Amino acid sequence: MNLFEQQQNEFTARHIGPNEHEAAAMLKTIGVNSLDELIDKTVPSSIRSSGPLKTSGPVSEFQYLTDLRSIASQNKIFTSCIGQGYYNTIVPSVILRNVFENPGWYTQYTPYQAEIAQGRLESLLNFQTMVSDLTGLPVANASLLDEGTAAAEAMAMLFNHKNKNHDNITAPKFFVDEHIFAQTKDILVTRAAPIGVELVFGNYKTAA
């Protein structure tokens, strides 16, 4: 075996998932005999295709992008009426150009960072630093992914602050206004269950 073949085998072992022995051990652990049996138990047959995919064969990247643009051109943009906290947002051009459209946030990271998470964290750190400088405050927070996540993080933070010993919870209740968005309520309910938070819903104006 020459050096190139040796390096290729090492790369394959590191990057292309488990080998047959490891896969068999995992299947045994979860109680199935094969990958087909695992799929049968986890993916409903009603959404699985029994035949091969109908494709016209391989195409070049240029042809693929051309076909994709042709399909995308059939989309029609309508006014969004979903509401519930999901609204269009005006993003200042300077932010759009220098952050969201700046490839420097997501191209300079090492191969194991197969996403833009690191660049996003760096941009949030810069934002926090700027806010701290402008306000003169020692610390500053950065925006979370959405309102529901922010609400769940606030709930967890307050719960942990009040109950430093989870084996002896003294303040289990967390009050939530009854008029919050449905998706925010669902996230709170989901996140509250595993940490032992007791949610109490009501009108914040009349709550005692």
GROMACS .gro file of C-alpha atoms in nm:
model
  208
    1MET     CA    1   0.000   0.000   0.000
    2ASN     CA    2   0.149   0.334  -0.104
    3LEU     CA    3   0.130   0.654   0.102
    4PHE     CA    4  -0.166   0.792  -0.095
    5GLU     CA    5  -0.376   0.476  -0.040
    6GLN     CA    6  -0.285   0.477   0.329
    7GLN     CA    7  -0.391   0.840   0.369
    8GLN     CA    8  -0.711   0.772   0.174
    9ASN     CA    9  -0.801   0.481   0.403
   10GLU     CA   10  -0.731   0.690   0.712
   11PHE     CA   11  -0.951   0.970   0.577
   12THR     CA   12  -1.233   0.725   0.505
   13ALA     CA   13  -1.211   0.578   0.855
   14ARG     CA   14  -1.227   0.920   1.015
   15HIS     CA   15  -1.498   1.081   0.804
   16ILE     CA   16  -1.736   0.824   0.653
   17GLY     CA   17  -1.942   0.711   0.948
   18PRO     CA   18  -1.931   0.381   1.139
   19ASN     CA   19  -1.792   0.061   0.991
   20GLU     CA   20  -1.991  -0.264   0.966
   21HIS     CA   21  -1.885  -0.382   1.314
   22GLU     CA   22  -1.982  -0.051   1.476
   23ALA     CA   23  -2.313  -0.038   1.288
   24ALA     CA   24  -2.397  -0.394   1.399
   25ALA     CA   25  -2.320  -0.303   1.761
   26MET     CA   26  -2.550   0.001   1.745
   27LEU     CA   27  -2.830  -0.200   1.586
   28LYS     CA   28  -2.798  -0.464   1.857
   29THR     CA   29  -2.812  -0.196   2.128
   30ILE     CA   30  -3.142  -0.055   2.000
   31GLY     CA   31  -3.290  -0.400   1.943
   32VAL     CA   32  -3.311  -0.443   1.564
   33ASN     CA   33  -3.132  -0.679   1.327
   34SER     CA   34  -3.074  -0.456   1.025
   35LEU     CA   35  -3.094  -0.102   0.893
   36ASP     CA   36  -3.399  -0.201   0.686
   37GLU     CA   37  -3.577  -0.313   1.003
   38LEU     CA   38  -3.481   0.014   1.172
   39ILE     CA   39  -3.627   0.214   0.882
   40ASP     CA   40  -3.945   0.003   0.888
   41LYS     CA   41  -3.993   0.084   1.256
   42THR     CA   42  -3.913   0.455   1.238
   43VAL     CA   43  -4.035   0.585   0.900
   44PRO     CA   44  -4.407   0.528   0.823
   45SER     CA   45  -4.462   0.328   0.506
   46SER     CA   46  -4.718   0.585   0.390
   47ILE     CA   47  -4.444   0.844   0.328
   48ARG     CA   48  -4.184   0.607   0.181
   49SER     CA   49  -4.136   0.542  -0.189
   50SER     CA   50  -4.114   0.175  -0.284
   51GLY     CA   51  -3.947   0.232  -0.621
   52PRO     CA   52  -3.631   0.406  -0.736
   53LEU     CA   53  -3.629   0.783  -0.778
   54LYS     CA   54  -3.730   0.902  -1.124
   55THR     CA   55  -3.441   1.115  -1.243
   56SER     CA   56  -3.308   1.205  -1.585
   57GLY     CA   57  -2.953   1.116  -1.489
   58PRO     CA   58  -2.662   1.334  -1.380
   59VAL     CA   59  -2.640   1.697  -1.494
   60SER     CA   60  -2.374   1.964  -1.472
   61GLU     CA   61  -2.379   2.225  -1.196
   62PHE     CA   62  -2.465   2.495  -1.453
   63GLN     CA   63  -2.758   2.295  -1.590
   64TYR     CA   64  -2.881   2.213  -1.239
   65LEU     CA   65  -2.879   2.581  -1.136
   66THR     CA   66  -3.055   2.677  -1.460
   67ASP     CA   67  -3.328   2.419  -1.399
   68LEU     CA   68  -3.360   2.527  -1.037
   69ARG     CA   69  -3.401   2.894  -1.135
   70SER     CA   70  -3.669   2.792  -1.384
   71ILE     CA   71  -3.862   2.609  -1.113
   72ALA     CA   72  -3.813   2.893  -0.862
   73SER     CA   73  -3.944   3.148  -1.112
   74GLN     CA   74  -4.286   2.982  -1.086
   75ASN     CA   75  -4.317   3.083  -0.720
   76LYS     CA   76  -4.557   3.365  -0.644
   77ILE     CA   77  -4.493   3.606  -0.357
   78PHE     CA   78  -4.804   3.695  -0.158
   79THR     CA   79  -4.859   3.911   0.148
   80SER     CA   80  -4.788   3.715   0.465
   81CYS     CA   81  -5.089   3.712   0.697
   82ILE     CA   82  -4.955   3.463   0.950
   83GLY     CA   83  -4.898   3.721   1.225
   84GLN     CA   84  -4.840   3.557   1.562
   85GLY     CA   85  -4.508   3.739   1.602
   86TYR     CA   86  -4.379   3.653   1.254
   87TYR     CA   87  -4.357   3.983   1.072
   88ASN     CA   88  -4.141   4.134   0.801
   89THR     CA   89  -3.840   4.321   0.934
   90ILE     CA   90  -3.654   4.620   0.794
   91VAL     CA   91  -3.282   4.543   0.805
   92PRO     CA   92  -3.056   4.851   0.766
   93SER     CA   93  -2.840   4.826   0.453
   94VAL     CA   94  -2.518   4.866   0.649
   95ILE     CA   95  -2.607   4.558   0.858
   96LEU     CA   96  -2.718   4.366   0.549
   97ARG     CA   97  -2.394   4.437   0.360
   98ASN     CA   98  -2.147   4.400   0.644
   99VAL     CA   99  -2.301   4.109   0.837
  100PHE     CA  100  -2.570   3.905   0.662
  101GLU     CA  101  -2.419   3.929   0.311
  102ASN     CA  102  -2.055   3.926   0.422
  103PRO     CA  103  -1.901   3.584   0.342
  104GLY     CA  104  -1.630   3.657   0.598
  105TRP     CA  105  -1.871   3.536   0.866
  106TYR     CA  106  -1.903   3.186   0.727
  107THR     CA  107  -1.608   3.098   0.501
  108GLN     CA  108  -1.289   3.128   0.705
  109TYR     CA  109  -1.350   2.853   0.957
  110THR     CA  110  -1.183   2.516   0.981
  111PRO     CA  111  -1.328   2.208   0.802
  112TYR     CA  112  -1.489   2.063   1.114
  113GLN     CA  113  -1.710   2.376   1.141
  114ALA     CA  114  -1.955   2.266   0.876
  115GLU     CA  115  -2.195   2.553   0.939
  116ILE     CA  116  -2.196   2.929   0.998
  117ALA     CA  117  -2.258   2.898   1.372
  118GLN     CA  118  -1.909   3.019   1.460
  119GLY     CA  119  -1.944   3.328   1.241
  120ARG     CA  120  -2.284   3.398   1.393
  121LEU     CA  121  -2.140   3.377   1.743
  122GLU     CA  122  -1.860   3.614   1.646
  123SER     CA  123  -2.105   3.869   1.505
  124LEU     CA  124  -2.317   3.847   1.821
  125LEU     CA  125  -2.005   3.903   2.033
  126ASN     CA  126  -1.924   4.214   1.831
  127PHE     CA  127  -2.282   4.335   1.876
  128GLN     CA  128  -2.268   4.279   2.251
  129THR     CA  129  -1.934   4.460   2.276
  130MET     CA  130  -2.071   4.758   2.083
  131VAL     CA  131  -2.382   4.779   2.304
  132SER     CA  132  -2.165   4.757   2.615
  133ASP     CA  133  -1.942   5.038   2.486
  134LEU     CA  134  -2.238   5.261   2.392
  135THR     CA  135  -2.423   5.214   2.721
  136GLY     CA  136  -2.126   5.194   2.956
  137LEU     CA  137  -2.266   4.875   3.107
  138PRO     CA  138  -2.030   4.595   3.216
  139VAL     CA  139  -2.231   4.326   3.035
  140ALA     CA  140  -2.479   4.311   2.746
  141ASN     CA  141  -2.702   4.038   2.610
  142ALA     CA  142  -2.742   3.933   2.247
  143SER     CA  143  -3.059   3.836   2.066
  144LEU     CA  144  -3.168   3.472   2.065
  145LEU     CA  145  -3.318   3.283   1.774
  146ASP     CA  146  -3.682   3.375   1.834
  147GLU     CA  147  -3.931   3.489   2.097
  148GLY     CA  148  -4.016   3.136   2.211
  149THR     CA  149  -3.651   3.046   2.267
  150ALA     CA  150  -3.590   3.374   2.450
  151ALA     CA  151  -3.890   3.310   2.677
  152ALA     CA  152  -3.772   2.956   2.754
  153GLU     CA  153  -3.420   3.078   2.833
  154ALA     CA  154  -3.560   3.347   3.066
  155MET     CA  155  -3.776   3.087   3.241
  156ALA     CA  156  -3.482   2.851   3.289
  157MET     CA  157  -3.256   3.132   3.414
  158LEU     CA  158  -3.509   3.252   3.673
  159PHE     CA  159  -3.590   2.897   3.781
  160ASN     CA  160  -3.223   2.813   3.834
  161HIS     CA  161  -3.167   3.141   4.019
  162LYS     CA  162  -3.452   3.065   4.259
  163ASN     CA  163  -3.374   2.692   4.290
  164LYS     CA  164  -3.001   2.646   4.315
  165ASN     CA  165  -3.053   2.292   4.446
  166HIS     CA  166  -3.268   2.099   4.200
  167ASP     CA  167  -3.310   1.817   4.451
  168ASN     CA  168  -3.494   2.060   4.678
  169ILE     CA  169  -3.706   2.290   4.461
  170THR     CA  170  -3.858   2.568   4.672
  171ALA     CA  171  -4.000   2.790   4.396
  172PRO     CA  172  -4.141   2.563   4.123
  173LYS     CA  173  -4.402   2.800   3.977
  174PHE     CA  174  -4.350   3.028   3.677
  175PHE     CA  175  -4.626   3.274   3.583
  176VAL     CA  176  -4.706   3.322   3.214
  177ASP     CA  177  -4.957   3.565   3.068
  178GLU     CA  178  -5.248   3.384   2.906
  179HIS     CA  179  -5.236   3.601   2.593
  180ILE     CA  180  -4.888   3.506   2.470
  181PHE     CA  181  -4.850   3.357   2.124
  182ALA     CA  182  -4.941   2.989   2.095
  183GLN     CA  183  -4.598   2.883   1.971
  184THR     CA  184  -4.427   3.062   2.262
  185LYS     CA  185  -4.655   2.882   2.508
  186ASP     CA  186  -4.580   2.545   2.345
  187ILE     CA  187  -4.205   2.599   2.376
  188LEU     CA  188  -4.240   2.699   2.743
  189VAL     CA  189  -4.446   2.387   2.814
  190THR     CA  190  -4.189   2.166   2.639
  191ARG     CA  191  -3.888   2.319   2.814
  192ALA     CA  192  -4.060   2.334   3.157
  193ALA     CA  193  -4.137   1.962   3.183
  194PRO     CA  194  -3.784   1.815   3.211
  195ILE     CA  195  -3.653   2.069   3.463
  196GLY     CA  196  -3.957   2.060   3.692
  197VAL     CA  197  -4.111   2.403   3.631
  198GLU     CA  198  -4.481   2.438   3.714
  199LEU     CA  199  -4.635   2.682   3.466
  200VAL     CA  200  -4.922   2.903   3.584
  201PHE     CA  201  -5.123   3.084   3.315
  202GLY     CA  202  -5.338   3.389   3.385
  203ASN     CA  203  -5.395   3.761   3.330
  204TYR     CA  204  -5.088   3.954   3.440
  205LYS     CA  205  -5.304   4.260   3.519
  206THR     CA  206  -5.507   4.079   3.783
  207ALA     CA  207  -5.262   3.812   3.901
  208ALA     CA  208  -5.176   3.817   4.271
   0.00000   0.00000   0.00000
